Coordinates of C-alpha atoms in Angstrom, one line a residue:
Chain A
M260 CA 120.1 90.0 89.5
D261 CA 120.4 92.1 86.2
N262 CA 120.2 95.6 87.7
I263 CA 119.8 98.6 85.1
R264 CA 121.6 102.3 87.0
L265 CA 119.5 105.3 85.5
S266 CA 121.2 108.6 85.5
S267 CA 119.8 112.6 85.5
C268 CA 120.3 112.3 82.6
D269 CA 118.3 109.5 81.6
I270 CA 115.6 110.3 83.3
Q271 CA 115.0 113.6 81.5
T272 CA 115.6 112.7 77.9
M273 CA 113.2 109.7 78.7
E274 CA 109.7 110.0 76.3
K275 CA 106.8 112.3 78.2
R276 CA 104.8 109.4 79.3
Q277 CA 107.6 106.8 80.4
K278 CA 109.1 109.4 82.2
V279 CA 105.8 109.9 83.9
Q280 CA 104.6 106.5 84.4
L281 CA 108.6 105.1 85.9
I282 CA 109.0 108.3 88.0
N283 CA 105.5 108.1 89.6
S284 CA 106.1 104.7 89.8
L285 CA 109.3 105.6 92.5
P286 CA 107.5 106.0 95.6
G287 CA 106.3 102.7 95.6
F288 CA 102.7 101.8 96.9
K289 CA 99.9 104.2 97.4
S290 CA 97.2 105.4 99.3
A291 CA 93.7 105.3 96.6
N292 CA 91.4 108.3 98.0
L293 CA 88.2 110.2 96.1
I294 CA 88.0 113.9 96.8
G295 CA 84.5 115.3 98.1
T296 CA 84.3 118.6 97.3
T297 CA 81.4 121.6 96.0
D298 CA 81.5 124.7 94.5
K299 CA 79.8 128.2 96.2
D300 CA 76.7 126.7 94.2
G301 CA 76.4 123.2 95.6
N302 CA 77.8 121.3 91.9
E303 CA 79.3 118.6 93.3
N304 CA 83.2 117.6 91.7
L305 CA 84.6 114.2 92.5
A306 CA 88.6 113.5 92.2
I307 CA 90.9 110.7 92.6
V308 CA 94.3 110.1 94.3
S309 CA 96.9 109.0 95.7
S310 CA 98.7 111.8 97.5
V311 CA 97.2 111.7 101.2
I312 CA 99.2 111.4 104.0
H313 CA 99.8 111.9 107.7
L314 CA 101.4 114.5 108.8
G315 CA 100.1 114.7 112.4
S316 CA 98.1 113.8 115.5
S317 CA 97.2 116.2 117.4
P318 CA 95.8 118.4 116.1
A319 CA 94.4 115.5 113.4
L320 CA 95.9 116.8 109.8
L321 CA 96.0 115.2 106.3
G322 CA 97.4 116.1 103.6
F323 CA 97.4 115.5 99.1
I324 CA 98.8 116.9 96.3
L325 CA 97.2 119.4 94.0
R326 CA 98.2 119.7 90.6
P327 CA 96.3 123.5 89.9
D328 CA 96.9 123.2 86.2
T329 CA 95.8 120.0 85.3
V330 CA 91.8 118.3 85.9
E331 CA 92.3 118.6 89.4
R332 CA 92.3 122.0 89.2
H333 CA 87.7 121.9 90.6
T334 CA 89.3 120.6 93.3
Y335 CA 91.6 123.5 94.2
T336 CA 89.1 125.8 93.4
N337 CA 86.3 124.1 95.1
I338 CA 88.5 123.3 98.5
Q339 CA 89.9 127.1 97.8
Q340 CA 85.5 128.8 98.4
T341 CA 83.9 126.9 101.2
E342 CA 86.9 125.5 102.9
Q343 CA 86.2 122.3 103.4
Y344 CA 86.4 118.6 101.9
T345 CA 85.9 114.4 102.2
I346 CA 88.0 112.1 101.8
N347 CA 86.6 108.8 100.5
A348 CA 89.5 106.0 100.5
V349 CA 88.9 103.4 97.7
S350 CA 87.6 99.9 98.4
E351 CA 87.1 97.1 95.6
E352 CA 83.9 97.1 95.2
F353 CA 84.6 100.6 92.9
Y354 CA 87.9 101.8 92.4
Q355 CA 87.0 100.9 88.7
R356 CA 84.6 103.7 89.0
A357 CA 87.7 105.9 91.1
H358 CA 89.2 105.7 88.3
Q359 CA 86.7 107.1 86.0
T360 CA 87.1 109.8 88.1
S361 CA 90.5 111.2 86.7
A362 CA 88.2 112.0 83.8
R363 CA 88.7 115.9 82.0
Y364 CA 84.8 116.3 82.6
P365 CA 83.9 119.7 82.2
K366 CA 83.6 121.8 85.0
E367 CA 79.6 121.4 85.7
V368 CA 79.3 117.9 85.2
S369 CA 79.6 116.4 88.6
E370 CA 81.3 113.0 88.7
F371 CA 78.9 111.1 90.9
N372 CA 77.0 111.1 88.0
E373 CA 79.3 110.0 85.1
T374 CA 80.6 107.3 87.7
G375 CA 77.3 106.1 89.4
L376 CA 79.0 106.5 92.7
T377 CA 76.7 107.4 95.7
P378 CA 77.4 111.7 97.2
F379 CA 76.0 111.6 101.0
Y380 CA 75.4 114.5 102.9
D381 CA 76.2 114.6 106.8
N382 CA 74.9 116.4 108.9
H383 CA 76.3 120.5 109.0
F384 CA 79.0 119.5 107.0
D385 CA 78.1 121.0 103.4
A386 CA 81.1 118.8 100.9
P387 CA 80.0 115.0 99.5
F388 CA 81.1 111.6 101.5
V389 CA 80.9 108.9 99.0
L390 CA 77.9 106.8 100.2
E391 CA 80.3 103.5 98.9
S392 CA 83.0 104.5 101.1
P393 CA 84.0 102.5 104.0
I394 CA 86.3 105.4 105.5
K395 CA 84.6 108.7 105.0
I396 CA 86.4 111.7 106.5
G397 CA 85.0 115.4 106.7
L398 CA 88.3 117.9 107.0
R399 CA 87.9 122.1 107.5
L400 CA 91.1 123.4 105.3
V401 CA 93.8 124.4 107.8
E402 CA 96.5 125.8 105.2
I403 CA 97.2 125.5 101.0
I404 CA 101.5 125.3 100.5
P405 CA 102.2 126.5 97.5
I406 CA 105.4 123.9 96.3
R407 CA 107.9 127.0 94.4
S408 CA 109.8 123.7 93.2
N409 CA 107.3 122.8 90.3
G410 CA 103.7 124.9 90.6
T411 CA 101.7 122.3 92.8
H412 CA 100.3 122.9 96.3
M413 CA 99.4 121.3 99.1
I414 CA 96.8 120.4 100.9
I415 CA 96.3 120.2 104.3
G416 CA 93.5 119.4 106.5
E417 CA 92.2 118.7 110.3
I418 CA 90.1 116.1 110.7
E419 CA 86.3 117.2 111.8
R420 CA 84.5 113.9 111.4
V421 CA 84.9 110.0 110.7
I422 CA 82.7 107.8 109.9
L423 CA 83.6 103.8 109.9
P424 CA 82.5 100.2 110.1
K425 CA 82.9 99.7 113.9
Y426 CA 84.0 95.8 113.0
A427 CA 87.1 97.6 111.5
L428 CA 88.3 100.2 114.8
R429 CA 90.2 98.0 117.2
K430 CA 91.3 98.5 120.6
D431 CA 94.5 99.9 120.2
G432 CA 93.1 102.9 117.1
Y433 CA 94.4 101.5 115.0
I434 CA 92.2 100.0 111.9
N435 CA 92.1 96.9 110.0
I436 CA 91.6 98.8 106.4
E437 CA 92.5 95.5 104.9
S438 CA 89.3 94.1 106.1
L439 CA 87.2 97.2 104.4
D440 CA 89.0 95.6 101.0
L441 CA 90.7 99.3 101.0
M442 CA 92.8 99.4 97.9
T443 CA 96.7 100.4 97.0
L444 CA 97.7 101.9 93.8
S445 CA 100.8 102.0 92.5
G446 CA 102.8 103.7 89.9
L447 CA 99.4 105.9 87.8
D448 CA 97.4 103.0 87.2
N449 CA 98.0 99.4 88.6
Y450 CA 95.5 98.7 91.5
H451 CA 96.8 96.5 94.0
V452 CA 94.8 94.2 97.1
T453 CA 96.7 93.3 99.8
Q454 CA 97.3 90.6 102.5
S455 CA 98.8 91.7 106.1
V456 CA 101.9 89.8 107.3
G457 CA 101.7 90.7 110.1
R458 CA 101.5 94.2 113.0
L459 CA 105.6 94.0 114.8
S460 CA 106.0 96.5 118.1
Y461 CA 107.2 99.2 118.4
A462 CA 110.9 99.5 118.1
K463 CA 112.9 99.9 120.9
P464 CA 117.4 100.0 121.0
E465 CA 119.2 96.3 122.0
K466 CA 115.6 95.3 121.8
P467 CA 113.8 92.4 119.6
I468 CA 111.1 93.3 117.1
V469 CA 107.9 91.1 118.3
P470 CA 104.6 90.2 115.8
L471 CA 101.3 91.4 116.9
D472 CA 98.0 90.3 116.7
I473 CA 95.4 92.9 114.7
D474 CA 94.3 94.2 117.9
G475 CA 97.9 95.4 118.8
N476 CA 98.6 92.1 121.0
T477 CA 101.8 90.3 121.2
F478 CA 101.1 86.8 121.3
F479 CA 102.9 85.0 124.4
I480 CA 102.4 86.9 127.5
K481 CA 105.5 85.5 129.2
E482 CA 105.7 85.8 133.1
Chain B
M2 CA 77.5 97.3 108.1
D3 CA 77.6 98.5 112.0
N4 CA 78.6 102.4 111.9
I5 CA 80.8 104.5 114.1
R6 CA 80.9 108.3 113.9
L7 CA 83.1 109.7 115.6
S8 CA 83.3 114.0 115.6
S9 CA 86.5 116.2 116.0
C10 CA 85.2 116.1 119.9
D11 CA 86.1 112.6 119.9
I12 CA 89.3 112.5 118.3
Q13 CA 90.7 115.0 120.2
T14 CA 89.7 113.4 124.0
M15 CA 91.5 109.7 123.2
E16 CA 93.6 108.1 124.9
K17 CA 96.7 109.1 123.3
R18 CA 98.7 106.3 121.5
Q19 CA 95.0 105.0 120.5
K20 CA 94.9 108.3 118.3
V21 CA 98.6 108.3 117.0
Q22 CA 97.0 105.1 115.4
L23 CA 93.5 105.9 114.5
I24 CA 95.1 109.1 112.8
N25 CA 98.0 107.3 111.9
S26 CA 95.0 104.2 109.9
L27 CA 93.4 106.9 107.7
P28 CA 95.2 107.9 104.8
G29 CA 95.1 103.8 103.9
F30 CA 98.3 102.1 102.5
K31 CA 101.4 104.1 102.5
S32 CA 105.1 103.0 100.9
A33 CA 108.2 101.6 103.1
N34 CA 110.9 103.2 102.6
L35 CA 114.1 103.8 104.0
I36 CA 116.2 107.2 103.9
G37 CA 119.9 106.8 104.0
T38 CA 122.7 109.4 104.5
T39 CA 125.3 111.4 106.2
D40 CA 127.0 113.4 108.9
K41 CA 129.0 116.2 107.2
D42 CA 131.9 113.9 108.7
G43 CA 130.4 110.5 107.2
N44 CA 128.3 109.1 110.1
E45 CA 126.1 107.2 109.0
N46 CA 122.1 106.9 109.5
L47 CA 119.1 105.3 108.5
A48 CA 115.7 105.6 109.4
I49 CA 112.4 104.6 107.4
V50 CA 109.6 107.0 106.7
S51 CA 106.2 106.5 105.2
S52 CA 105.1 109.1 103.6
V53 CA 107.1 109.7 100.4
I54 CA 105.3 110.8 97.8
H55 CA 105.3 111.7 93.8
L56 CA 105.5 115.5 93.3
G57 CA 106.0 115.6 89.5
S58 CA 107.8 114.2 86.7
S59 CA 108.8 117.2 85.0
P60 CA 111.6 118.2 87.0
A61 CA 111.6 114.9 88.8
L62 CA 110.6 115.4 92.1
L63 CA 110.1 113.4 95.4
G64 CA 108.7 114.4 98.8
F65 CA 108.8 113.4 102.2
I66 CA 107.9 114.5 105.8
L67 CA 110.2 114.9 108.5
R68 CA 109.5 115.3 112.1
P69 CA 112.5 116.9 114.0
D70 CA 111.4 116.4 117.3
T71 CA 111.2 113.0 117.1
V72 CA 114.1 110.1 116.0
E73 CA 113.6 111.5 112.7
R74 CA 115.8 114.8 113.7
H75 CA 119.3 113.0 112.5
T76 CA 118.1 112.5 109.4
Y77 CA 116.8 115.7 109.2
T78 CA 120.3 118.0 110.5
N79 CA 122.4 115.4 107.8
I80 CA 119.9 116.7 105.2
Q81 CA 120.4 119.9 105.5
Q82 CA 124.0 119.8 105.6
T83 CA 124.6 117.2 103.3
E84 CA 121.8 117.8 100.6
Q85 CA 121.7 114.4 99.3
Y86 CA 119.9 111.7 100.9
T87 CA 118.8 108.0 99.5
I88 CA 114.9 106.2 99.3
N89 CA 115.4 103.2 99.3
A90 CA 112.4 101.0 99.4
V91 CA 111.6 98.3 101.6
S92 CA 111.0 94.8 100.9
E93 CA 109.8 91.2 102.2
E94 CA 113.2 90.5 102.7
F95 CA 114.1 92.4 105.4
Y96 CA 111.0 94.5 106.9
Q97 CA 111.9 93.9 110.1
R98 CA 115.2 95.2 109.8
A99 CA 113.8 98.3 108.5
H100 CA 110.4 98.8 111.0
Q101 CA 113.7 97.6 113.9
T102 CA 115.7 102.0 112.5
S103 CA 112.7 103.4 113.7
A104 CA 114.5 102.3 117.3
R105 CA 115.3 106.0 119.7
Y106 CA 119.2 105.1 118.9
P107 CA 122.2 107.5 120.6
K108 CA 123.3 109.2 117.2
E109 CA 127.0 108.2 117.3
V110 CA 124.8 104.8 116.3
S111 CA 124.6 104.1 112.8
E112 CA 121.1 101.9 112.4
F113 CA 122.8 99.6 109.6
N114 CA 124.8 98.6 111.9
E115 CA 122.1 97.7 114.4
T116 CA 119.5 96.1 111.9
G117 CA 122.2 94.7 109.7
L118 CA 120.9 96.1 106.5
T119 CA 124.2 97.2 104.2
P120 CA 125.0 100.2 103.7
F121 CA 126.1 100.6 99.6
Y122 CA 128.2 103.4 98.3
D123 CA 127.4 104.3 94.5
N124 CA 129.6 106.0 92.0
H125 CA 130.3 110.1 93.0
F126 CA 127.2 109.7 95.7
D127 CA 127.9 110.1 99.6
A128 CA 124.5 109.4 100.5
P129 CA 124.6 105.0 101.9
F130 CA 122.2 103.8 99.7
V131 CA 121.0 100.4 101.3
L132 CA 121.9 97.5 99.3
E133 CA 119.3 94.6 99.9
S134 CA 116.8 97.5 99.0
P135 CA 115.3 95.9 95.1
I136 CA 114.7 100.3 94.3
K137 CA 117.2 102.7 95.5
I138 CA 116.5 106.4 94.5
G139 CA 118.9 109.0 95.1
L140 CA 118.4 112.9 95.7
R141 CA 119.7 116.1 95.9
L142 CA 117.6 118.4 98.5
V143 CA 115.4 120.7 96.9
E144 CA 113.0 122.6 99.0
I145 CA 112.8 121.8 103.0
I146 CA 109.1 123.2 103.1
P147 CA 107.9 123.7 106.8
I148 CA 104.2 123.1 107.7
R149 CA 103.0 125.7 110.1
S150 CA 99.9 124.0 111.1
N151 CA 102.1 121.5 112.9
G152 CA 105.7 122.4 113.3
T153 CA 106.8 119.3 110.5
H154 CA 108.8 119.7 107.2
M155 CA 108.4 118.2 103.8
I156 CA 112.0 117.6 102.3
I157 CA 111.8 117.9 98.2
G158 CA 114.7 116.2 96.5
E159 CA 115.1 116.0 93.2
I160 CA 115.5 112.7 91.6
E161 CA 119.4 112.2 90.3
R162 CA 119.1 108.1 90.0
V163 CA 117.5 105.1 90.2
I164 CA 119.3 102.1 90.1
L165 CA 116.4 98.5 90.2
P166 CA 116.5 95.1 88.2
K167 CA 115.8 95.7 85.0
Y168 CA 113.1 92.5 84.3
A169 CA 111.6 95.0 86.4
L170 CA 111.1 98.3 84.7
R171 CA 108.5 97.8 82.1
K172 CA 108.6 98.7 78.7
D173 CA 106.0 101.8 79.0
G174 CA 107.9 103.0 81.8
Y175 CA 105.7 101.8 84.4
I176 CA 107.8 99.5 87.7
N177 CA 106.3 96.7 88.4
I178 CA 106.7 96.6 91.5
E179 CA 104.8 93.9 93.2
S180 CA 107.3 91.9 91.5
L181 CA 110.5 92.9 93.3
D182 CA 107.9 91.9 96.5
L183 CA 107.6 95.6 97.6
M184 CA 105.8 96.1 101.0
T185 CA 103.1 98.3 102.1
L186 CA 102.8 99.5 105.9
S187 CA 98.6 100.5 107.1
G188 CA 98.7 102.6 110.4
L189 CA 102.1 102.4 112.2
D190 CA 103.0 98.6 112.1
N191 CA 101.0 96.4 110.0
Y192 CA 102.9 95.0 107.0
H193 CA 101.0 93.4 103.9
V194 CA 102.2 92.5 100.3
T195 CA 99.6 93.0 97.3
Q196 CA 98.1 91.2 94.5
S197 CA 97.3 92.7 91.5
V198 CA 94.2 93.2 90.2
G199 CA 95.2 94.1 87.2
R200 CA 96.7 97.7 85.1
L201 CA 93.8 100.3 84.1
S202 CA 93.5 102.6 80.7
Y203 CA 93.8 106.6 81.0
A204 CA 89.8 108.1 81.8
K205 CA 87.8 110.0 79.7
P206 CA 84.5 111.1 79.7
E207 CA 82.0 109.0 77.5
K208 CA 84.5 106.0 77.8
P209 CA 84.4 103.1 79.7
I210 CA 88.0 102.0 81.3
V211 CA 89.2 98.9 80.3
P212 CA 91.9 96.3 82.0
L213 CA 95.9 96.4 80.8
D214 CA 98.5 93.7 81.4
I215 CA 101.1 94.7 83.7
D216 CA 103.3 96.4 79.6
G217 CA 100.3 99.2 80.2
N218 CA 98.7 97.2 76.6
T219 CA 95.2 96.7 76.3
F220 CA 95.0 92.4 76.1
F221 CA 92.2 92.3 72.8
I222 CA 93.4 94.9 69.7
K223 CA 90.3 96.2 67.7
E224 CA 90.3 96.3 63.8

């Protein structure tokens, strides 16, 4: 296998769009989620992000990165104003419409209207969910962390509600996201469906890993 | 489709392991990467993480989350001491060995030895890469950001070198990570291979998205 080695100098001197593609490809597969917000007057905004990560379960916290100097500035301002937002998983059914939300629309334009996605309001929660999304998460802003190294921000929210199809939630708490046709993203623009090769048991020293079924059970019970 | 709605109270009162599975499933598909470090005496450590994200391309920055109170504390201490680490993509060939690194080994034990993965040292870089990994990234620590909400830390590094197979790097800078059999992870323990449904063009208002080939070109050239 013929390898290529890129130094920091090689990377710094790459053509800008090439560099953006390269560095965006390096983390590996990413989640695809739509962030739903409104400004203080109720004007809706919807933006695709690929940086949502798990931060902790108690309290239940998710984080994601925003670049306030780009198309994401409306999302950033809205979250600052209202302190509420939604995270909506992108599935195969509407991933092209989700990708379209990354276009640079003026502030007064709703990405819901432009892409044909449907805003959905759940009881007593002000931010819009995406009706088409199989996993809808409502969050309350907890912390905005400025990242000095490059002027981006990490938005941290606590999960206030989750709406998802009953059949996808397994007994042990795992959500079978593959059964919901969730997409994964690589680089800036490549979308993929997935095929599970199986769950694995909790790793312990001196104990071999065993495969688990989708409910987290071992296949064979030893006496 | 029968939906289930979980309130923040439902989540808070869930059995602990169930809650951990649920919240870890909510962000969607994640990357699977191994972090390679040594302590100041050169003792090696290797830990799987699912939180590596792209932060920016100029400078080329990647971030990930560490929980210093868990098995990840050796990685955390080593990065603080040496300010160097590697990120190595997990592929189908060795994902079970990668998962095994999450076991709680004593500090003096090298996860390389325990899992049969091979440390690889590249010229003038002190942290070990994983020889079996198709994408090897060497980073220099830039910033450790404490996340007050739950005591975790975000580790930010600048990319100093990248080693990858030549054929996977496309002309426009995109890395065809699917051709390298990279895995994606859901929840805590479900590993998946992928199938691309295609790259999409850069989104612009009033312009329909078009599919692109793996090199980022449109399929038909209009005159």
